[in-house]
PDB file of C-alpha atoms in Angstrom:
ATOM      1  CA  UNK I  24      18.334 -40.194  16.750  1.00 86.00           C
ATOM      2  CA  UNK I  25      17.756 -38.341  13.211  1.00 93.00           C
ATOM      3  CA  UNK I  26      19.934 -35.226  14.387  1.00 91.00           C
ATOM      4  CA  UNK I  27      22.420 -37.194  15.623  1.00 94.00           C
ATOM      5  CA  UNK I  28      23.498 -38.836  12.552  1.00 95.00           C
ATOM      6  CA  UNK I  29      26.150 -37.201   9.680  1.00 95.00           C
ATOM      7  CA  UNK I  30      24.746 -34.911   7.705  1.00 95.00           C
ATOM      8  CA  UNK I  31      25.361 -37.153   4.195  1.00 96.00           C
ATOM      9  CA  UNK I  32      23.364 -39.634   6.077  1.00 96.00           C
ATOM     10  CA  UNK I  33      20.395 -37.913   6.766  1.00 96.00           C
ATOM     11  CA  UNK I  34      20.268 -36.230   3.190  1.00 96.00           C
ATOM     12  CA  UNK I  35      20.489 -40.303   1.718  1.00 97.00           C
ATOM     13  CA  UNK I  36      17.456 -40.983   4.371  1.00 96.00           C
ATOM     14  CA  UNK I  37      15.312 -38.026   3.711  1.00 97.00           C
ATOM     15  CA  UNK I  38      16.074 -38.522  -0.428  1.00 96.00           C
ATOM     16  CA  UNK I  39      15.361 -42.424  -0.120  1.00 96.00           C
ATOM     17  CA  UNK I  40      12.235 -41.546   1.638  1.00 95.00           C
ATOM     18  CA  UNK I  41      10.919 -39.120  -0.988  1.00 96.00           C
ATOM     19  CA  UNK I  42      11.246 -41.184  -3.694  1.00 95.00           C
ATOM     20  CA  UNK I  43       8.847 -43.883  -2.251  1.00 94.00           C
ATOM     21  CA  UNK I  44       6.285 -44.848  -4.669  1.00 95.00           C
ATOM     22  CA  UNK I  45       3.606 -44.556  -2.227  1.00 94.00           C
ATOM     23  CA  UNK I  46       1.666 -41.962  -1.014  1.00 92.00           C
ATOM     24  CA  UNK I  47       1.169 -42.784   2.286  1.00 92.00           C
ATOM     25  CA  UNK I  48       4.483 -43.948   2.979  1.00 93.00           C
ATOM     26  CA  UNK I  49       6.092 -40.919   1.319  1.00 93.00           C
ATOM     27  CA  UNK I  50       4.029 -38.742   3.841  1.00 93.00           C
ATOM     28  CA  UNK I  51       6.125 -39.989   6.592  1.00 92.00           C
ATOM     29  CA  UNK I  52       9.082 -38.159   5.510  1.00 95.00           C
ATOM     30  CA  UNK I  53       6.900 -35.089   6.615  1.00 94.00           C
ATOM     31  CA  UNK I  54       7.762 -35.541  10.212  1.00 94.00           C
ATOM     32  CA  UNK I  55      11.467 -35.097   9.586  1.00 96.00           C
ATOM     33  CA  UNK I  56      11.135 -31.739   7.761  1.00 97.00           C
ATOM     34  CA  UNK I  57      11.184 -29.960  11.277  1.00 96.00           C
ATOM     35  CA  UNK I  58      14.909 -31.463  11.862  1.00 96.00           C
ATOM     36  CA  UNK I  59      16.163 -30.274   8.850  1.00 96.00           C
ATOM     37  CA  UNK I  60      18.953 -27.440   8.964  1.00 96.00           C
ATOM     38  CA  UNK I  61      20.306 -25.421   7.047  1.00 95.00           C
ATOM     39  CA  UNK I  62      22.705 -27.310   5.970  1.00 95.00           C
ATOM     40  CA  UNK I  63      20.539 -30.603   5.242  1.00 96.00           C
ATOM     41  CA  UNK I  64      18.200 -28.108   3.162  1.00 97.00           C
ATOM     42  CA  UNK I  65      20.590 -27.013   0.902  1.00 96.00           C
ATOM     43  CA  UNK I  66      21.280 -30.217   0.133  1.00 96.00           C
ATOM     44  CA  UNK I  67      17.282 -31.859  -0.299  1.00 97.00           C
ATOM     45  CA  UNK I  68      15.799 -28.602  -1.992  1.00 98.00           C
ATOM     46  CA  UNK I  69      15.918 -30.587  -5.007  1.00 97.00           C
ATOM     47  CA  UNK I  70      14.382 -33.405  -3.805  1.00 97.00           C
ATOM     48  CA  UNK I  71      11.976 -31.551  -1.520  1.00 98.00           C
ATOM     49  CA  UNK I  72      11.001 -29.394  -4.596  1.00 98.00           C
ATOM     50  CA  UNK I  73      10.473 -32.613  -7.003  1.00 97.00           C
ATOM     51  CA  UNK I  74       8.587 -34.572  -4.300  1.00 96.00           C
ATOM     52  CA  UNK I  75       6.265 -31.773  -3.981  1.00 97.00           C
ATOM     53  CA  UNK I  76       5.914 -30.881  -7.531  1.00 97.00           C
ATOM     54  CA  UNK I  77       5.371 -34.771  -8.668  1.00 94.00           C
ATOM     55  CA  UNK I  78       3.185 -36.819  -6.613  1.00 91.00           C
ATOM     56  CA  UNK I  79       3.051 -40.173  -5.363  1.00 92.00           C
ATOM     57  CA  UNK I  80       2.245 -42.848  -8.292  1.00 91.00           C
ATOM     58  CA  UNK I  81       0.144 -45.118  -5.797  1.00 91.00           C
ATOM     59  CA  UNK I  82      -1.303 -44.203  -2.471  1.00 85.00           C
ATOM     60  CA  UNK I  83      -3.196 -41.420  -3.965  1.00 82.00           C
ATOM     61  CA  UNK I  84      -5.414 -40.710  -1.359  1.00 85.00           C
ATOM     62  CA  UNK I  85      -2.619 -39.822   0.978  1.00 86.00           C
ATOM     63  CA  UNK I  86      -0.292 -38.237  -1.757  1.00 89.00           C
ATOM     64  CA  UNK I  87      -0.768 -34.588  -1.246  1.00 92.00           C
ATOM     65  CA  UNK I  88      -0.056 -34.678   2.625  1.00 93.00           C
ATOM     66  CA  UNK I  89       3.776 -34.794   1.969  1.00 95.00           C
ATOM     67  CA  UNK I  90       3.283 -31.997  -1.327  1.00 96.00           C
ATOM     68  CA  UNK I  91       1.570 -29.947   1.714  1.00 96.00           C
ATOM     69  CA  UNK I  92       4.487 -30.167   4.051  1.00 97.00           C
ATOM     70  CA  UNK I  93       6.907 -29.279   0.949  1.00 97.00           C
ATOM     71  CA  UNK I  94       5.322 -25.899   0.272  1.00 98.00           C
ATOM     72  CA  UNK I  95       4.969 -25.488   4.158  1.00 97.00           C
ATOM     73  CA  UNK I  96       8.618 -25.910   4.494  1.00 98.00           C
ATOM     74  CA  UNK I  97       9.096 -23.808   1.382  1.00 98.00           C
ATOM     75  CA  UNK I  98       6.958 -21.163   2.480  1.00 98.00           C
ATOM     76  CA  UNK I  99       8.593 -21.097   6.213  1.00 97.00           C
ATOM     77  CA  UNK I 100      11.895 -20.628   4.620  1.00 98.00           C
ATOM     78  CA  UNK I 101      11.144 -18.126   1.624  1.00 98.00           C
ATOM     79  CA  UNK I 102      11.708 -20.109  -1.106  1.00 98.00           C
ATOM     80  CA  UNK I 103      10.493 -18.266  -4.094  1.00 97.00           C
ATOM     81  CA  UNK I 104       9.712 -21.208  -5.911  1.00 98.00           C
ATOM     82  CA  UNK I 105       7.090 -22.703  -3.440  1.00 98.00           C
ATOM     83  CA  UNK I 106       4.355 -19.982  -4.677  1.00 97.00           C
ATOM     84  CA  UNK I 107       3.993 -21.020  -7.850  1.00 97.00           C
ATOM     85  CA  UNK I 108       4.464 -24.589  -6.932  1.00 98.00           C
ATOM     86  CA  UNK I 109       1.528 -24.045  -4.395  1.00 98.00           C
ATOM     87  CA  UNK I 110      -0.629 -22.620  -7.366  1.00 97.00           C
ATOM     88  CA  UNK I 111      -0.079 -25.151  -9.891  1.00 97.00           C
ATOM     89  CA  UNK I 112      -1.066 -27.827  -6.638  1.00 97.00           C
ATOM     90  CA  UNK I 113      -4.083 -25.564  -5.843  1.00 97.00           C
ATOM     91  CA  UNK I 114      -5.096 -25.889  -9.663  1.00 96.00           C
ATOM     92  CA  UNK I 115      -4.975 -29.754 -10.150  1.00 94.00           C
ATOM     93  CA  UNK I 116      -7.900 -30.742 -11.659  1.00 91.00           C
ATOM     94  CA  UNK I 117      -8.515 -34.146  -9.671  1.00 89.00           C
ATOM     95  CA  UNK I 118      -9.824 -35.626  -6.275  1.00 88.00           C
ATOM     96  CA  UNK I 119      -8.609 -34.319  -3.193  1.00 87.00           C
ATOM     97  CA  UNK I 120      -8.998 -30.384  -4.360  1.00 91.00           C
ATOM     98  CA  UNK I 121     -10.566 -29.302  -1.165  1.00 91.00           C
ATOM     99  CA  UNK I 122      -8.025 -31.512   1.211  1.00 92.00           C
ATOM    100  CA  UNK I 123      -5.523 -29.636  -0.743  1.00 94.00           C
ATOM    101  CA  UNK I 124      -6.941 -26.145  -0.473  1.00 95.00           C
ATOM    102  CA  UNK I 125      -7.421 -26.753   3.540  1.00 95.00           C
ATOM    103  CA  UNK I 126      -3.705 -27.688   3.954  1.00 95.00           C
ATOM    104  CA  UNK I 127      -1.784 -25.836   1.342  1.00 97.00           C
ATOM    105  CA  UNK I 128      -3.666 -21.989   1.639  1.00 97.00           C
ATOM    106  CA  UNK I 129      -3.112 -22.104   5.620  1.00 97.00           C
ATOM    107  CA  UNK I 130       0.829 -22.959   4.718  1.00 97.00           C
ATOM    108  CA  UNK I 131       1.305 -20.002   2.669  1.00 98.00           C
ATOM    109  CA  UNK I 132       1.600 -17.818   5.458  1.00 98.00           C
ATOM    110  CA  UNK I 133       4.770 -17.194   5.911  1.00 98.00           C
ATOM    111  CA  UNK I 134       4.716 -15.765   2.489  1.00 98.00           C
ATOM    112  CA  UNK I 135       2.774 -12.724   3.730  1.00 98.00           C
ATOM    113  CA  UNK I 136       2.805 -10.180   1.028  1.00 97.00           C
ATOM    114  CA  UNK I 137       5.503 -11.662  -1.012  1.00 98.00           C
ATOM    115  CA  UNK I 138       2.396 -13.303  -2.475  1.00 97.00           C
ATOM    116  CA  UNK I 139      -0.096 -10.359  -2.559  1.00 97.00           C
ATOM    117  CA  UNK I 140      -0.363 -10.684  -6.042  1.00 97.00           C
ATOM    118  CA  UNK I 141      -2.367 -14.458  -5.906  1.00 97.00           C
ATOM    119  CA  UNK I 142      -4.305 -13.058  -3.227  1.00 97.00           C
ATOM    120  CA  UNK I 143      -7.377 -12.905  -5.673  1.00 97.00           C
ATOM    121  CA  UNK I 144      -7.005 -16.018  -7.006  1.00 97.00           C
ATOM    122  CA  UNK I 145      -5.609 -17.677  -3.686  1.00 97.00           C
ATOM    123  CA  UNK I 146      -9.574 -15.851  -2.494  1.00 97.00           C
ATOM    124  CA  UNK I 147     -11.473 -17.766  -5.162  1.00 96.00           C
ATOM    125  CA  UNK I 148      -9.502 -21.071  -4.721  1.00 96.00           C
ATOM    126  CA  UNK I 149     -10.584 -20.682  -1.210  1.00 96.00           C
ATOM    127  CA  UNK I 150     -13.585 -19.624  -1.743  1.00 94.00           C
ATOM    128  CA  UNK I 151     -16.408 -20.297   0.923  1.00 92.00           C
ATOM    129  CA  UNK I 152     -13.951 -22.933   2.236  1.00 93.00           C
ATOM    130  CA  UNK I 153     -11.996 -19.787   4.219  1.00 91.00           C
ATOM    131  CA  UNK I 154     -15.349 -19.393   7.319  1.00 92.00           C
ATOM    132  CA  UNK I 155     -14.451 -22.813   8.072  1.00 88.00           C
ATOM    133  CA  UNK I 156     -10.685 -22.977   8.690  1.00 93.00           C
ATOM    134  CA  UNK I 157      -9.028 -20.274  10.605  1.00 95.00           C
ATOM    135  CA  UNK I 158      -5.669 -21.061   9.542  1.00 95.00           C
ATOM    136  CA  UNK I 159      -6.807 -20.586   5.858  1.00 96.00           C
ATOM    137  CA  UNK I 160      -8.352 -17.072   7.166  1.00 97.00           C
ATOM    138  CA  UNK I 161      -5.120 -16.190   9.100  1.00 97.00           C
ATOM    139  CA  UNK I 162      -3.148 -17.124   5.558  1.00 98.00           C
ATOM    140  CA  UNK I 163      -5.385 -14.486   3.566  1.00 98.00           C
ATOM    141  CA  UNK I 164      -4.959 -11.492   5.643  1.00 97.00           C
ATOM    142  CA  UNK I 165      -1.395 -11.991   6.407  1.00 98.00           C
ATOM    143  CA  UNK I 166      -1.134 -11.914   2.588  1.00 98.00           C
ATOM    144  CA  UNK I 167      -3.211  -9.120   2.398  1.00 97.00           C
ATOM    145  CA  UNK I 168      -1.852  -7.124   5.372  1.00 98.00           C
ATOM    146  CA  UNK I 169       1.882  -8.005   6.241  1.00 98.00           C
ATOM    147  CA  UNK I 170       5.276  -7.130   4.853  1.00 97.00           C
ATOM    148  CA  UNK I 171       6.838  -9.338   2.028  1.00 97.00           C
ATOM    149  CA  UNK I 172       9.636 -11.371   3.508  1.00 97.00           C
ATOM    150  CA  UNK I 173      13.129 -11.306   1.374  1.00 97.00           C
ATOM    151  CA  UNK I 174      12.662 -14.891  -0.720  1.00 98.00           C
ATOM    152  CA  UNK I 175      15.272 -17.147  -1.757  1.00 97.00           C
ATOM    153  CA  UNK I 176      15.568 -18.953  -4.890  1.00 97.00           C
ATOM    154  CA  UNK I 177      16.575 -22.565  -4.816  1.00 98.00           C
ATOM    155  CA  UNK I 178      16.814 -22.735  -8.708  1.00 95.00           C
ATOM    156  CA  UNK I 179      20.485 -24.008  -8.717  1.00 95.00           C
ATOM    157  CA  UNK I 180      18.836 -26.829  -6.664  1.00 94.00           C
ATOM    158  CA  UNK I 181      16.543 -28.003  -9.197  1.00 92.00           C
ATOM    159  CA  UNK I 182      19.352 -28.232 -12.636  1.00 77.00           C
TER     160      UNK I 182
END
């Protein structure tokens, strides 16, 4: 299937995909994320990065699932720009903020301590939101607790 293809083809799929104009159907690029290698990501960072930073024109309802999965994927491989990214997200001032605070906090844990210095404000985006989702609680402390990973910057990605 998906892994079996050339990987020019699957970075023309996964690019196509992210460019959709709709929310909804965008999000269904999501599912390939976990095929990616490392190869394929060096080669969609832009895209991944843009697709997460810009969201869906229509489909609104549905566009911050795939912006999720984009600082999920960042997070899980250290990409330095995914924590400010994931603030700036966190911050929109628009419908869907607690959607986006119960899937975006939980994927920042990989970060760990690399982002220690959000922790407060990651704690007051959360707010009382944290007692009901253990994945946002898990998040927290390993920020608080755990080791900063080495990050990664994907800047020559985004020129």
């Amino acid at each position: 299937a998906f892994t079996g293809l050339e990987p020019a083809t699957r970075a023309q799929i996964v690019r196509s995909l992210l460019k959709v104009q709709d929310g909804r159907a965008r999000g269904a690029v999501g599912v390939l994320y976990p095929l990616l290698n490392a190869e394929d990501l060096k080669a969609l960072w832009g895209p991944i990065y843009q697709a997460t930073k810009e969201r869906a024109p229509s489909g609104t309802m549905f566009a911050d699932g795939i912006r999720a999965r984009g600082i999920g994927l960042m997070a899980q491989h250290g990409v330095e720009e995914g924590l400010e990214l994931a603030l700036s997200i966190l911050n929109e001032d628009r419908w869907g903020r607690y959607g986006r605070k119960m899937q975006i906090i939980p994927a920042l844990k990989p970060y760990a301590g690399a982002a220690k210095v959000h922790l407060p404000e990651l704690k007051e985006l959360a707010g009382d939101l944290v007692e009901k989702n253990k994945g946002m609680q898990a998040a927290l402390e390993a920020i608080e607790k755990q080791e900063a990973p080495e990050l990664m910057s994907i800047g020559e990605s985004l020129e």
